[in-house]
PDB file of C-alpha atoms in Angstrom:
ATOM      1  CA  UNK H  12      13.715  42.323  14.855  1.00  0.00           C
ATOM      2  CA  UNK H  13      11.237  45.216  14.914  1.00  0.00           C
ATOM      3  CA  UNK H  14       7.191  43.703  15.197  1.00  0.00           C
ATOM      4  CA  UNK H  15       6.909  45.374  11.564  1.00  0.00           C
ATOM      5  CA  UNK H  16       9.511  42.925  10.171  1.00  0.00           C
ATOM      6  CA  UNK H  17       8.248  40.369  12.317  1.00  0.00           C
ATOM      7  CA  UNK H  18       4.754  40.655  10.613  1.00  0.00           C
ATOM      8  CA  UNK H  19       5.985  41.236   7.161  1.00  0.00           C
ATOM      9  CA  UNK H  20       8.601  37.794   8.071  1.00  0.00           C
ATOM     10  CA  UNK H  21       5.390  36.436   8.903  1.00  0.00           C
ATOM     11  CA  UNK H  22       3.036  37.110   6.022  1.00  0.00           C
ATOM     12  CA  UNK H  23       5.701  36.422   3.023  1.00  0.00           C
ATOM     13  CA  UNK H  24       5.932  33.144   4.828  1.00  0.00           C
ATOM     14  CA  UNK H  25       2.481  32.448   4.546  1.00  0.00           C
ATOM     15  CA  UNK H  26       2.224  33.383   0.951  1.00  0.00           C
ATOM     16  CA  UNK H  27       4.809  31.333   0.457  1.00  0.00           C
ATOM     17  CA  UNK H  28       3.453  28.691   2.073  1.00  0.00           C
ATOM     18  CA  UNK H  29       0.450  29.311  -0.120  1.00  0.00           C
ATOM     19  CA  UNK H  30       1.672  29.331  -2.893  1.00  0.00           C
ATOM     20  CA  UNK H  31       3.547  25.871  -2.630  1.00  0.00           C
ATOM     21  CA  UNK H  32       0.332  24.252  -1.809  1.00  0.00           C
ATOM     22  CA  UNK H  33      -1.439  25.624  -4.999  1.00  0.00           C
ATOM     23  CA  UNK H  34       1.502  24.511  -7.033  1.00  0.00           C
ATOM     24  CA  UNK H  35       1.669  21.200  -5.448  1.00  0.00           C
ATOM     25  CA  UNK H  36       1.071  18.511  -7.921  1.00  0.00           C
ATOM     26  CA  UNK H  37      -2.452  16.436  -7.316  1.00  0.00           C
ATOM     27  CA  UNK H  38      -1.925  12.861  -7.372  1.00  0.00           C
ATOM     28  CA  UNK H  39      -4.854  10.102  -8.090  1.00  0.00           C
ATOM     29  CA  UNK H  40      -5.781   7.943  -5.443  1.00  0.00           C
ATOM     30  CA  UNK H  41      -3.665   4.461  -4.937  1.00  0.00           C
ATOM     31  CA  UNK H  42      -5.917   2.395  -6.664  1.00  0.00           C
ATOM     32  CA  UNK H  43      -5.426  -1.950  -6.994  1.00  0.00           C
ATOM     33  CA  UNK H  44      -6.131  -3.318 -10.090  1.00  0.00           C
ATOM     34  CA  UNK H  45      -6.877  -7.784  -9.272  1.00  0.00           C
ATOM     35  CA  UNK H  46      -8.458  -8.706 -12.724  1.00  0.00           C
ATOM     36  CA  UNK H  47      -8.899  -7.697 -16.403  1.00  0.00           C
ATOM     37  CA  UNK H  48      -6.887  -6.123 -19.275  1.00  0.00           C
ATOM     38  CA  UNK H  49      -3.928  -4.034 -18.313  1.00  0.00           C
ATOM     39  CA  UNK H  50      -1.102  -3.423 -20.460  1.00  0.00           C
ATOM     40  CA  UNK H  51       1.327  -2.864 -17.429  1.00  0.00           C
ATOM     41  CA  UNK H  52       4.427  -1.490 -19.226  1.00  0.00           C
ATOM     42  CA  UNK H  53       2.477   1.231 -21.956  1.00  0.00           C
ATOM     43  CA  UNK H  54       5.599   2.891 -24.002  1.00  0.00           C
ATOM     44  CA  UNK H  55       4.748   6.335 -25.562  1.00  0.00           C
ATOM     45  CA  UNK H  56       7.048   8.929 -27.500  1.00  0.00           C
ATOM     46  CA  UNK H  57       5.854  12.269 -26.947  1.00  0.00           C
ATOM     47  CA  UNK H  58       7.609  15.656 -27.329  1.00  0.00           C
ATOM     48  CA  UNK H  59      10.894  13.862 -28.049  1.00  0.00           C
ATOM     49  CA  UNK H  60      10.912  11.391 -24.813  1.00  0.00           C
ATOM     50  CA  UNK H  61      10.098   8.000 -24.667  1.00  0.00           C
ATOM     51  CA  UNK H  62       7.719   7.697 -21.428  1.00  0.00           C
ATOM     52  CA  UNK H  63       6.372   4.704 -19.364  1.00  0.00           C
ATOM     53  CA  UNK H  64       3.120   4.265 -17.915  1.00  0.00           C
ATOM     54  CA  UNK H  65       0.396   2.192 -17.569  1.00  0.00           C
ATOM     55  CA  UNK H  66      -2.927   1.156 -19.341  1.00  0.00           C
ATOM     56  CA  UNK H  67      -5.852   0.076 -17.383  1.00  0.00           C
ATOM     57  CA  UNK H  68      -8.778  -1.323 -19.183  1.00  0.00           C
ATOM     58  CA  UNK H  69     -10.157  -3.153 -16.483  1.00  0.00           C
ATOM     59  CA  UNK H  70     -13.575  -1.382 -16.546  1.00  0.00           C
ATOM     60  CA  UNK H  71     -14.091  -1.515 -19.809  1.00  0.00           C
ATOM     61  CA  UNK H  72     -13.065   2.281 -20.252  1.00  0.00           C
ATOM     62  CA  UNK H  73      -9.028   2.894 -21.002  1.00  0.00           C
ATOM     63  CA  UNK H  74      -7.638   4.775 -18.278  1.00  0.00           C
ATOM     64  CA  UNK H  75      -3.545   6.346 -18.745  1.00  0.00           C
ATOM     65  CA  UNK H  76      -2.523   5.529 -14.679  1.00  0.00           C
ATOM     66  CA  UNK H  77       0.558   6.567 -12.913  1.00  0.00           C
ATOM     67  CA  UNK H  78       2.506   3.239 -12.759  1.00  0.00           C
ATOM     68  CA  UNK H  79       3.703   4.679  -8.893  1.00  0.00           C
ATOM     69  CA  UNK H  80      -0.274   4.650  -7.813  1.00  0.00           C
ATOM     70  CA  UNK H  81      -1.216   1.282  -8.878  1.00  0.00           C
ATOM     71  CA  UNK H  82      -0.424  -2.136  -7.236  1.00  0.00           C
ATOM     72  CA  UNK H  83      -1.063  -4.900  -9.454  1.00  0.00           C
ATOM     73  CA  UNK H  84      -2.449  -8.291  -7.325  1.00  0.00           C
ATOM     74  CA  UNK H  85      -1.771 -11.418  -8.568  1.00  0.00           C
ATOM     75  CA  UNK H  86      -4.816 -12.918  -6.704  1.00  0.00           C
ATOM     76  CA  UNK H  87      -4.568 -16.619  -4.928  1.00  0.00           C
ATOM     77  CA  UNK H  88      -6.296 -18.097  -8.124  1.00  0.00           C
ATOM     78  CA  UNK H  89      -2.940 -17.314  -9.739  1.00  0.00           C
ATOM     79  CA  UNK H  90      -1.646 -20.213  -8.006  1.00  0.00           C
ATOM     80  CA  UNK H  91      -0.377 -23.703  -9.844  1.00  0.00           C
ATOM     81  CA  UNK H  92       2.296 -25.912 -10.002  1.00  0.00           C
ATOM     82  CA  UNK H  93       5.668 -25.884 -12.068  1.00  0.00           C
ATOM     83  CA  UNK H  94       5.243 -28.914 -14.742  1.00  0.00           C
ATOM     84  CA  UNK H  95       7.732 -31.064 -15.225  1.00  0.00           C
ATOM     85  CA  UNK H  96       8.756 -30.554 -18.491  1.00  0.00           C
ATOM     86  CA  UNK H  97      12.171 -29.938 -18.317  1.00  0.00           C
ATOM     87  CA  UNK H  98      11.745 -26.307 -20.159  1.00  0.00           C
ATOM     88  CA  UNK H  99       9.789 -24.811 -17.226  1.00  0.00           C
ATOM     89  CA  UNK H 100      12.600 -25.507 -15.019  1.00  0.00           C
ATOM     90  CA  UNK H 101      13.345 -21.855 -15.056  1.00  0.00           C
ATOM     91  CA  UNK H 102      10.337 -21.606 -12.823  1.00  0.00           C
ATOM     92  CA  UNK H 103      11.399 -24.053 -10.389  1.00  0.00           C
ATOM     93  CA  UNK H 104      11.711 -27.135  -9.852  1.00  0.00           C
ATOM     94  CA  UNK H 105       8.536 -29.504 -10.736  1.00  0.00           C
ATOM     95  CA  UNK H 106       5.297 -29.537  -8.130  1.00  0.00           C
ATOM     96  CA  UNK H 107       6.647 -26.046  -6.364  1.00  0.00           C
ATOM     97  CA  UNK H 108       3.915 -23.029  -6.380  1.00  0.00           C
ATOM     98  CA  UNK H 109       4.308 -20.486  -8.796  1.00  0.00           C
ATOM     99  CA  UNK H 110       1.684 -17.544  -9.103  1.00  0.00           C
ATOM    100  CA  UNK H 111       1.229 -16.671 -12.869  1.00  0.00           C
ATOM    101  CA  UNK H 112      -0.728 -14.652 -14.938  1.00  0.00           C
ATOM    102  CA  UNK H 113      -1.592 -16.077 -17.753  1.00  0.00           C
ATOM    103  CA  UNK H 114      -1.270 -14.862 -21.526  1.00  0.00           C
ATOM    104  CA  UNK H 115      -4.663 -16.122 -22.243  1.00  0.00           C
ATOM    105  CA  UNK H 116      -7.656 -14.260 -20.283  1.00  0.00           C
ATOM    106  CA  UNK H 117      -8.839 -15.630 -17.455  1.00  0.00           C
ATOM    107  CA  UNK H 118     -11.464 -13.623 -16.472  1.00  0.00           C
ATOM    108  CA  UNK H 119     -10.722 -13.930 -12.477  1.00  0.00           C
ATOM    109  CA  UNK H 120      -7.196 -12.481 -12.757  1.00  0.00           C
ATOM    110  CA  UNK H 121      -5.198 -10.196 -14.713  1.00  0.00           C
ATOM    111  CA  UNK H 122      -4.432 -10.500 -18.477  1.00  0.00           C
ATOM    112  CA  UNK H 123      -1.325  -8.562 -18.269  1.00  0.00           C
ATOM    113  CA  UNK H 124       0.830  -7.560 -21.302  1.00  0.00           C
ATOM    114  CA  UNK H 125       2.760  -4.522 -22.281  1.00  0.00           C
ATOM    115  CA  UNK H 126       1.946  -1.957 -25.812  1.00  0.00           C
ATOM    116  CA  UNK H 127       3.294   1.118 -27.530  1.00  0.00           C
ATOM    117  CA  UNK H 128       0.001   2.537 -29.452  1.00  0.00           C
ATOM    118  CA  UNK H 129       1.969   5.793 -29.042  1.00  0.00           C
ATOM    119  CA  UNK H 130       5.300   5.089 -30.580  1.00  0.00           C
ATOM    120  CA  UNK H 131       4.969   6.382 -34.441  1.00  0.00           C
ATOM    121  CA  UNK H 132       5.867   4.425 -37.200  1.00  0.00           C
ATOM    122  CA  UNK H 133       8.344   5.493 -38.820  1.00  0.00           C
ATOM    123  CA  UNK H 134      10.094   7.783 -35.510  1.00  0.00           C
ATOM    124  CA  UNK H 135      12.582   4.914 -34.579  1.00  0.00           C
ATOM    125  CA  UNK H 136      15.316   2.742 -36.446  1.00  0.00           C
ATOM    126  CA  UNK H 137      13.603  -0.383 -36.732  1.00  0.00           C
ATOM    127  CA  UNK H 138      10.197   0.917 -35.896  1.00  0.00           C
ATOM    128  CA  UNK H 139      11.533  -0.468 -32.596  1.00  0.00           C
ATOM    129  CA  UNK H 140      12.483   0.414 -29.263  1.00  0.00           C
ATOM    130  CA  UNK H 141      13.633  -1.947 -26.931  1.00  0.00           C
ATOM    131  CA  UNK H 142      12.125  -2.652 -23.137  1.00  0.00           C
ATOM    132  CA  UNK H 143      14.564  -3.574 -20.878  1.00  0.00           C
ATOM    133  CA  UNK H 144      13.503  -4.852 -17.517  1.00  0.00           C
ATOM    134  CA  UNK H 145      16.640  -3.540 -15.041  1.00  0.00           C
ATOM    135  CA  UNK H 146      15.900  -5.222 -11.886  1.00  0.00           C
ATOM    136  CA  UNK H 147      13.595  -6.793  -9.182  1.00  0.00           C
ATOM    137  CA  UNK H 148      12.864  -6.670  -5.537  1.00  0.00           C
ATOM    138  CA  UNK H 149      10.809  -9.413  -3.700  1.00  0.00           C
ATOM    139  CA  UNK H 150      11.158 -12.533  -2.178  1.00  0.00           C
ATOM    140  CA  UNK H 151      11.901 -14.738  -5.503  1.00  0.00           C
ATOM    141  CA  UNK H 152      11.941 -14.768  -8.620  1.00  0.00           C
ATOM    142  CA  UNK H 153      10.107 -13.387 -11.566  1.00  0.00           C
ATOM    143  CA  UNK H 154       9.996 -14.391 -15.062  1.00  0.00           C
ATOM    144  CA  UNK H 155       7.983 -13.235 -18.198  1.00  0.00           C
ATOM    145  CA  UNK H 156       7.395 -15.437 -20.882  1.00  0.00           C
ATOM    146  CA  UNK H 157       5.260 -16.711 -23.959  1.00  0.00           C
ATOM    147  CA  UNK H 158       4.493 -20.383 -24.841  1.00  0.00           C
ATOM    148  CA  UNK H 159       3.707 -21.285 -27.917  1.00  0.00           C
ATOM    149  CA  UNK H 160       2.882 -25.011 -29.609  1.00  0.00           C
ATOM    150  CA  UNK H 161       3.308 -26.194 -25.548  1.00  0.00           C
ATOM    151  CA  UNK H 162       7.129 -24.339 -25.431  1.00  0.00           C
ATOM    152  CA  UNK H 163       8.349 -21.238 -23.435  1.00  0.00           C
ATOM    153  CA  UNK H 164      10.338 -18.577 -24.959  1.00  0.00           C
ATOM    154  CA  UNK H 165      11.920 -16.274 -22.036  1.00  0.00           C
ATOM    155  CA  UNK H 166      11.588 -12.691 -22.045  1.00  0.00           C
ATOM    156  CA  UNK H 167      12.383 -11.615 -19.074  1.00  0.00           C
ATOM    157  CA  UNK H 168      14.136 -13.488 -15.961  1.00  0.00           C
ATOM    158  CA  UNK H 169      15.287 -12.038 -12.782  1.00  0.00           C
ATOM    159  CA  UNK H 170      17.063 -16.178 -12.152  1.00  0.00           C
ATOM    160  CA  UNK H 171      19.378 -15.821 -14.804  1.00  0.00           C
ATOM    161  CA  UNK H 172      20.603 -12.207 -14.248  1.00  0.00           C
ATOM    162  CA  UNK H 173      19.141  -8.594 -15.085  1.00  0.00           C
ATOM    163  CA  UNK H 174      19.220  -6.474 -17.164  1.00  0.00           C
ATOM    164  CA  UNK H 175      17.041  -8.623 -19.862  1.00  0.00           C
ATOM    165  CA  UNK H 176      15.818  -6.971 -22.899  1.00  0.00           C
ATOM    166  CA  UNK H 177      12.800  -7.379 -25.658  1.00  0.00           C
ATOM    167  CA  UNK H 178      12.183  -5.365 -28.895  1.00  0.00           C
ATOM    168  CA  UNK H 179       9.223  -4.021 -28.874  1.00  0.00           C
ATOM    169  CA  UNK H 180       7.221  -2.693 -32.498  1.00  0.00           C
ATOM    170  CA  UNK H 181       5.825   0.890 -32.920  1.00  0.00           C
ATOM    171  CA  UNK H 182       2.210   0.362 -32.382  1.00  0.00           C
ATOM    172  CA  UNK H 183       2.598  -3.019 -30.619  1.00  0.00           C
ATOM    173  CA  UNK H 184       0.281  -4.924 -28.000  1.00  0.00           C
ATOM    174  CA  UNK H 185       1.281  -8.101 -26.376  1.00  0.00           C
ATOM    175  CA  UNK H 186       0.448 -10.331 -23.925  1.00  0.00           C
ATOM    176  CA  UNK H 187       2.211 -12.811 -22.126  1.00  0.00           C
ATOM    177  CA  UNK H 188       2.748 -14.856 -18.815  1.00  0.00           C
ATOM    178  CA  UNK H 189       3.737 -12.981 -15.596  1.00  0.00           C
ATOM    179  CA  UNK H 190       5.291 -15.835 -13.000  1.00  0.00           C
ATOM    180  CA  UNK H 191       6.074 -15.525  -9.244  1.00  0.00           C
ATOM    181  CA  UNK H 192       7.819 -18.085  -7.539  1.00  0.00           C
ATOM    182  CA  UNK H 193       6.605 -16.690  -3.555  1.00  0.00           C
ATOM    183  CA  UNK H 194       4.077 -14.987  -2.423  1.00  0.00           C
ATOM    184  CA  UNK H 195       4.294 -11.129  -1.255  1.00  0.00           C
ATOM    185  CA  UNK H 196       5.350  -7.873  -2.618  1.00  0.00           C
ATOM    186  CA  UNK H 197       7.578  -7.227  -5.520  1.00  0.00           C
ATOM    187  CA  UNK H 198       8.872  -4.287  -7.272  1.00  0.00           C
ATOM    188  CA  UNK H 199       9.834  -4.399 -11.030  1.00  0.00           C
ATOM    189  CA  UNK H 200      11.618  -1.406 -12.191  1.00  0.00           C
ATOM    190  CA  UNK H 201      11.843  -1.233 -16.403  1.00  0.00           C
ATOM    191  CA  UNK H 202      13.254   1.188 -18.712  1.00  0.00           C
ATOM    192  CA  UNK H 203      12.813   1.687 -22.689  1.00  0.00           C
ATOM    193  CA  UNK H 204      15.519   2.865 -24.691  1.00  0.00           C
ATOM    194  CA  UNK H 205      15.502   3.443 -28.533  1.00  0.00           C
ATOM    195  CA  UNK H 206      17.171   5.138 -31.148  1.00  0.00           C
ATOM    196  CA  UNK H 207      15.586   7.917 -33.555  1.00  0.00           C
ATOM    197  CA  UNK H 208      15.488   7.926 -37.461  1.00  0.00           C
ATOM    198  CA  UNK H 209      18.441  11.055 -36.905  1.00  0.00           C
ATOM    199  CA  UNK H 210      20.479   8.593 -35.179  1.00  0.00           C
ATOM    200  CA  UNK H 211      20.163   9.960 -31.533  1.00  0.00           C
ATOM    201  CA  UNK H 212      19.300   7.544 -28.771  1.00  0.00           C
ATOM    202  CA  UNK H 213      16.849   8.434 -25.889  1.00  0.00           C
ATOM    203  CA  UNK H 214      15.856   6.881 -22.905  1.00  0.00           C
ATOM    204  CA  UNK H 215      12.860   6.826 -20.735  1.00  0.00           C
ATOM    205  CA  UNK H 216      13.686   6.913 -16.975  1.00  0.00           C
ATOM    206  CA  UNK H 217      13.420   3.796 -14.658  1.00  0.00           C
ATOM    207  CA  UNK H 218       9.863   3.101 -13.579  1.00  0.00           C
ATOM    208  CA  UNK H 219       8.811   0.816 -10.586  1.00  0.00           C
ATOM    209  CA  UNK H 220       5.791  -1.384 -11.200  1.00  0.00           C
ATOM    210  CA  UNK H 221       4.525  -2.764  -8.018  1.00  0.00           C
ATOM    211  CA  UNK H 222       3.135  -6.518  -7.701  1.00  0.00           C
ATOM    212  CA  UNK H 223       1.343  -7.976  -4.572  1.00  0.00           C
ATOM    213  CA  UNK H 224       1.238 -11.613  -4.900  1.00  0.00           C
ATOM    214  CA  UNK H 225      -1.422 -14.172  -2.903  1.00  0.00           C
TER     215      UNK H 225
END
């Protein structure tokens, strides 16, 4: 090759390069989120796709975050024991650690709960879609689950088989108990799925949430 096509080689590969850099997507700093209200599963429809993310209100101002940026810690003072009520046994067996978040806030930890303030009424059969939690990685199990009048109702449970599945209202906010059944790192991957007023179905993609436990 001739030290003119060497140099011209050289310089469209440096534009190039250039040019990937500037289109490069920026990304947010990883950020860990320990206490305060998060609605870690936040379901929007937008443009004709259903979308996951996540809401952060833990300073007091809502921030949209990139679910892949933030690890959620379920701090130590997560930590109590599984009653022994027979309808916790789901958790464990009674006196073994689990980590949970609770439903109710606790100001030292997170109040955790999923929403979909940007589904529109009215877009969905049902005014529904559904949130489907597709599988878990980590070193137990996970369950997600309300009590009311003393008495769980199961939403989710990684012990009993995945995937597990929960309607979920256009416009909705809830809150409910996140449990961990070993400390370390977990990865929750969910999906949301729904079908439109024309009859077509759509589907977000699989998102990972990640959890760091103790």
């Amino acid at each position: 090759m001739s030290a003119t096509l060497r140099r011209t080689a050289l310089f469209a590969g440096a534009v190039a390069a250039t040019l990937g850099l500037a289109a490069a997507p920026a990304h947010a700093a990883p950020v860990t989120l320990s206490e305060g209200h998060v609605d870690i599963v936040d379901i929007a429809y937008e443009d004709g796709a259903l979308e996951l993310g996540l809401h952060d209100e833990t300073t007091g101002s809502p921030v949209e975050r990139d679910p892949a940026e933030v690890t959620l810690h379920v701090k130590a003072e997560a930590e109590t024991t599984v009653p022994s009520n027979a309808a916790f046994s789901f958790l464990g067996s009674p006196g073994d650690p689990v980590w949970i978040l609770p439903q109710s806030n606790n100001p030292e930890l997170l109040y955790a709960g999923w929403g979909a303030h940007e589904v529109p009424s009215g877009a969905f059969q049902g005014d529904s879609v559904r949130l489907k939690l597709t599988e878990v990685n980590g070193p137990a199990e996970v369950s997600v689950f309300d009590v009311s009048a003393g008495a769980p109702t199961k939403r989710f449970d990684s012990g009993d088989g995945l995937p597990d599945s929960v309607a979920v209202s256009a416009g909705a906010h809830h809150h409910t108990n996140w449990a961990f059944e070993a400390k370390g790192d977990y990865t929750l991957t969910f999906q949301a799925t729904g079908t439109l007023t024309d009859g077509t179905t759509v589907n977000s993609g699989a998102v990972d949430y990640h959890f760091t436990v103790g």
